[in-house]
Amino acid sequence: MKMFFLLAFFGILILNKEEVSSSPLSRSSIVGGQEAKEGAWPWQVYIQTQVNQNNATFCGGSLISKLWVLTAAHCFKPSFLLKHSFVRLGAYKLDQPSKHEVKKSIKKVVLHEQYKEKAADGFDIALVQLDSKVCLSPYISPVQLAKPNDVFTEDTECWVTGWGMTKENVPLAPPRTLQEVQLTIVDNRCCQIMYNSNATIREDMMCAGDEDGQKDTCKGDSGGPLLWKKGGSWIQAGIVSFGRDCGMPNSLGVYTRVSSFTDWIKKHSGV
């Protein structure tokens, strides 16, 4: 396992981590989902990080203000090239950019100070500051974040979105249309039993999935939002973090619990 270290890189807080999809406990795409309608999830963003001249990785994320995006810490390799990385807002079909889409450069990335080597260790949360404010529209708008007093009980129905794999090692087919899937929250104690000693399900994490394992997130969905409808508003409850065996029975996705990090988000973004 790589050693943990802190590196100041172009004014950005960077922590060493494993590659986005190199671990068996990593997430990237939607399993058992369906194509979303364009504009249905206007906070969903696509983040591409250039690792070196020939390699790039991508993650999901959510717009939380005109200037800030919320995502997972493990989406950023220490060596990523800031000036060659970018965010696509209002994206729908990745291979067919629409007139509603906006591309922004990244000014800086802030990783949680306690994030260490991998997503399963916790604190898998990051903020991305855009190089300039984005103009809001029906296709680009921020999502509300869960508050500390928001309670997500077992059987709470949530939705998750992304452009990740549709099965283990099966990329989303062209034109790579945004996918959505409905999942059910599972109690952390039950989730821990399923993971046994493979991971510790912390209080600042939450689990969601499908009893039969037919609906799930997978490699490439990392950093995307887990959403819950409260009244008439969509609230981001979690951030896609890690999992095991996409779309298999008793294989839940684990999410960073947004309500555990409201103070940290406000401190660094003002949101």
Short mmCIF file of C-alpha atoms in Angstrom, two decimals, residues 75-257:
data_model
loop_
_atom_site.label_atom_id
_atom_site.label_comp_id
_atom_site.label_asym_id
_atom_site.label_seq_id
_atom_site.Cartn_x
_atom_site.Cartn_y
_atom_site.Cartn_z
CA CYS A 75 -10.93 10.65 -7.90
CA PHE A 76 -7.66 12.58 -7.80
CA LYS A 77 -4.25 11.01 -8.22
CA PRO A 78 -1.38 12.97 -6.66
CA SER A 79 0.22 13.35 -10.08
CA PHE A 80 -2.84 14.62 -11.94
CA LEU A 81 -2.27 17.56 -14.27
CA LEU A 82 -4.41 20.46 -13.13
CA LYS A 83 -4.23 22.56 -16.29
CA HIS A 84 -5.28 19.61 -18.48
CA SER A 85 -8.21 18.54 -16.26
CA PHE A 86 -11.73 19.90 -16.62
CA VAL A 87 -15.40 19.71 -15.62
CA ARG A 88 -18.34 19.34 -18.00
CA LEU A 89 -21.62 20.80 -16.69
CA GLY A 90 -24.99 20.18 -18.29
CA ALA A 91 -23.56 17.08 -19.99
CA TYR A 92 -26.01 14.38 -21.09
CA LYS A 93 -24.58 12.28 -23.92
CA LEU A 94 -20.83 12.38 -23.43
CA ASP A 95 -20.11 11.56 -27.07
CA GLN A 96 -22.57 14.16 -28.37
CA PRO A 97 -22.14 17.44 -26.45
CA SER A 98 -25.31 19.52 -26.50
CA LYS A 99 -25.87 23.28 -26.71
CA HIS A 100 -26.72 23.23 -22.99
CA GLU A 101 -23.29 21.96 -21.99
CA VAL A 102 -20.51 24.09 -20.49
CA LYS A 103 -16.88 23.10 -20.02
CA LYS A 104 -14.86 24.66 -17.19
CA SER A 105 -11.23 24.45 -16.17
CA ILE A 106 -10.36 23.61 -12.56
CA LYS A 107 -8.86 26.32 -10.36
CA LYS A 108 -8.16 24.11 -7.36
CA VAL A 109 -9.10 20.89 -5.60
CA VAL A 110 -9.48 20.51 -1.83
CA LEU A 111 -9.31 17.00 -0.40
CA HIS A 112 -10.37 16.24 3.15
CA GLU A 113 -7.35 16.55 5.42
CA GLN A 114 -8.00 13.12 6.95
CA TYR A 115 -8.34 11.27 3.66
CA LYS A 116 -5.47 8.79 3.48
CA GLU A 117 -4.80 5.96 1.08
CA LYS A 118 -8.14 4.70 -0.21
CA ALA A 119 -11.86 5.33 -0.20
CA ALA A 120 -12.62 2.51 2.25
CA ASP A 121 -10.55 4.30 4.93
CA GLY A 122 -13.14 7.10 5.07
CA PHE A 123 -13.18 10.88 4.56
CA ASP A 124 -13.64 10.25 0.83
CA ILE A 125 -14.78 13.76 -0.02
CA ALA A 126 -13.37 16.57 -2.14
CA LEU A 127 -14.31 20.00 -3.43
CA VAL A 128 -13.48 21.30 -6.90
CA GLN A 129 -13.37 25.04 -7.51
CA LEU A 130 -14.18 26.05 -11.10
CA ASP A 131 -12.05 28.66 -12.79
CA SER A 132 -15.08 30.96 -13.07
CA LYS A 133 -18.72 31.02 -12.04
CA VAL A 134 -21.11 29.07 -14.23
CA CYS A 135 -24.35 30.61 -15.51
CA LEU A 136 -27.30 28.66 -14.15
CA SER A 137 -30.03 27.27 -16.40
CA PRO A 138 -32.67 24.51 -16.39
CA TYR A 139 -29.82 22.18 -17.40
CA ILE A 140 -27.20 23.47 -14.95
CA SER A 141 -28.20 24.20 -11.36
CA PRO A 142 -26.91 23.30 -7.86
CA VAL A 143 -28.28 20.58 -5.63
CA GLN A 144 -29.23 21.06 -1.99
CA LEU A 145 -27.09 19.22 0.54
CA ALA A 146 -28.30 17.06 3.41
CA LYS A 147 -28.20 18.67 6.85
CA PRO A 148 -26.91 17.03 10.06
CA ASN A 149 -30.47 16.48 11.32
CA ASP A 150 -31.62 14.71 8.14
CA VAL A 151 -32.33 11.05 8.87
CA PHE A 152 -32.10 8.29 6.28
CA THR A 153 -33.75 5.17 7.62
CA GLU A 154 -33.58 1.68 6.21
CA ASP A 155 -35.82 1.38 3.14
CA THR A 156 -35.50 5.09 2.29
CA GLU A 157 -35.56 5.22 -1.51
CA CYS A 158 -32.79 7.16 -3.22
CA TRP A 159 -31.51 7.70 -6.74
CA VAL A 160 -27.97 7.70 -8.06
CA THR A 161 -26.72 8.90 -11.45
CA GLY A 162 -23.59 8.51 -13.55
CA TRP A 163 -21.80 7.47 -16.72
CA GLY A 164 -20.00 4.46 -15.26
CA MET A 165 -19.89 0.84 -16.31
CA THR A 166 -23.16 -1.02 -16.77
CA LYS A 167 -21.64 -4.30 -15.58
CA GLU A 168 -18.26 -5.31 -14.21
CA ASN A 169 -15.74 -4.39 -16.95
CA VAL A 170 -18.52 -3.37 -19.38
CA PRO A 171 -18.30 0.34 -20.29
CA LEU A 172 -21.39 2.40 -21.00
CA ALA A 173 -22.15 2.09 -24.72
CA PRO A 174 -21.98 5.10 -27.08
CA PRO A 175 -23.25 7.78 -27.08
CA ARG A 176 -22.76 7.31 -23.31
CA THR A 177 -26.06 8.73 -22.10
CA LEU A 178 -26.39 9.62 -18.42
CA GLN A 179 -27.85 6.73 -16.43
CA GLU A 180 -30.07 6.73 -13.34
CA VAL A 181 -31.08 4.00 -10.92
CA GLN A 182 -33.23 3.82 -7.80
CA LEU A 183 -31.69 2.22 -4.72
CA THR A 184 -32.71 1.53 -1.13
CA ILE A 185 -30.80 2.70 1.94
CA VAL A 186 -29.55 -0.18 4.09
CA ASP A 187 -28.72 0.13 7.79
CA ASN A 188 -24.98 0.46 8.47
CA ARG A 189 -25.01 -2.53 10.83
CA CYS A 190 -26.45 -4.80 8.14
CA CYS A 191 -24.02 -3.36 5.63
CA GLN A 192 -21.09 -4.15 7.94
CA ILE A 193 -22.21 -7.77 8.19
CA MET A 194 -22.20 -8.02 4.39
CA TYR A 195 -18.70 -6.55 4.15
CA ASN A 196 -17.41 -8.56 7.13
CA SER A 197 -13.72 -7.69 7.58
CA ASN A 198 -13.23 -6.36 4.04
CA ALA A 199 -14.14 -2.82 5.10
CA THR A 200 -15.22 -0.89 8.17
CA ILE A 201 -18.52 0.90 7.62
CA ARG A 202 -18.05 4.13 9.54
CA GLU A 203 -20.74 6.46 10.89
CA ASP A 204 -19.83 9.02 8.22
CA MET A 205 -20.65 6.48 5.52
CA MET A 206 -23.99 5.11 4.32
CA CYS A 207 -24.94 2.08 2.27
CA ALA A 208 -27.46 1.62 -0.52
CA GLY A 209 -28.28 -1.05 -3.01
CA ASP A 210 -30.79 -3.60 -4.22
CA GLU A 211 -31.68 -6.79 -2.32
CA ASP A 212 -31.20 -8.94 -5.40
CA GLY A 213 -28.07 -7.10 -6.50
CA GLN A 214 -29.48 -6.11 -9.88
CA LYS A 215 -29.16 -2.36 -9.31
CA ASP A 216 -25.95 -0.73 -8.23
CA THR A 217 -23.19 1.75 -8.97
CA CYS A 218 -19.98 0.52 -10.57
CA LYS A 219 -16.57 1.64 -11.79
CA GLY A 220 -16.77 5.20 -13.17
CA ASP A 221 -19.66 6.44 -10.99
CA SER A 222 -17.27 7.56 -8.24
CA GLY A 223 -17.92 11.02 -6.87
CA GLY A 224 -21.49 11.18 -8.16
CA PRO A 225 -24.48 12.05 -5.98
CA LEU A 226 -26.84 9.77 -4.05
CA LEU A 227 -30.12 11.71 -3.98
CA TRP A 228 -33.17 11.69 -1.74
CA LYS A 229 -36.42 13.57 -2.34
CA LYS A 230 -37.55 15.61 0.66
CA GLY A 231 -40.88 17.24 0.01
CA GLY A 232 -40.54 18.63 -3.49
CA SER A 233 -36.77 19.08 -3.40
CA TRP A 234 -33.91 16.76 -4.23
CA ILE A 235 -31.29 16.52 -1.48
CA GLN A 236 -27.82 15.01 -1.88
CA ALA A 237 -27.45 12.41 0.85
CA GLY A 238 -24.25 10.70 -0.26
CA ILE A 239 -21.24 10.63 -2.58
CA VAL A 240 -20.41 7.45 -4.52
CA SER A 241 -17.32 6.10 -2.75
CA PHE A 242 -16.60 2.37 -2.96
CA GLY A 243 -18.14 -1.06 -3.28
CA ARG A 244 -17.53 -4.69 -4.10
CA ASP A 245 -18.64 -6.74 -7.11
CA CYS A 246 -20.93 -4.44 -9.09
CA GLY A 247 -24.53 -5.62 -9.26
CA MET A 248 -24.16 -8.82 -7.24
CA PRO A 249 -26.46 -10.05 -4.42
CA ASN A 250 -25.44 -8.82 -0.95
CA SER A 251 -23.02 -6.37 -2.53
CA LEU A 252 -23.95 -2.85 -1.48
CA GLY A 253 -22.48 0.43 -2.60
CA VAL A 254 -20.93 2.55 0.14
CA TYR A 255 -21.32 6.34 0.07
CA THR A 256 -19.73 9.23 1.92
CA ARG A 257 -22.47 10.62 4.19
#
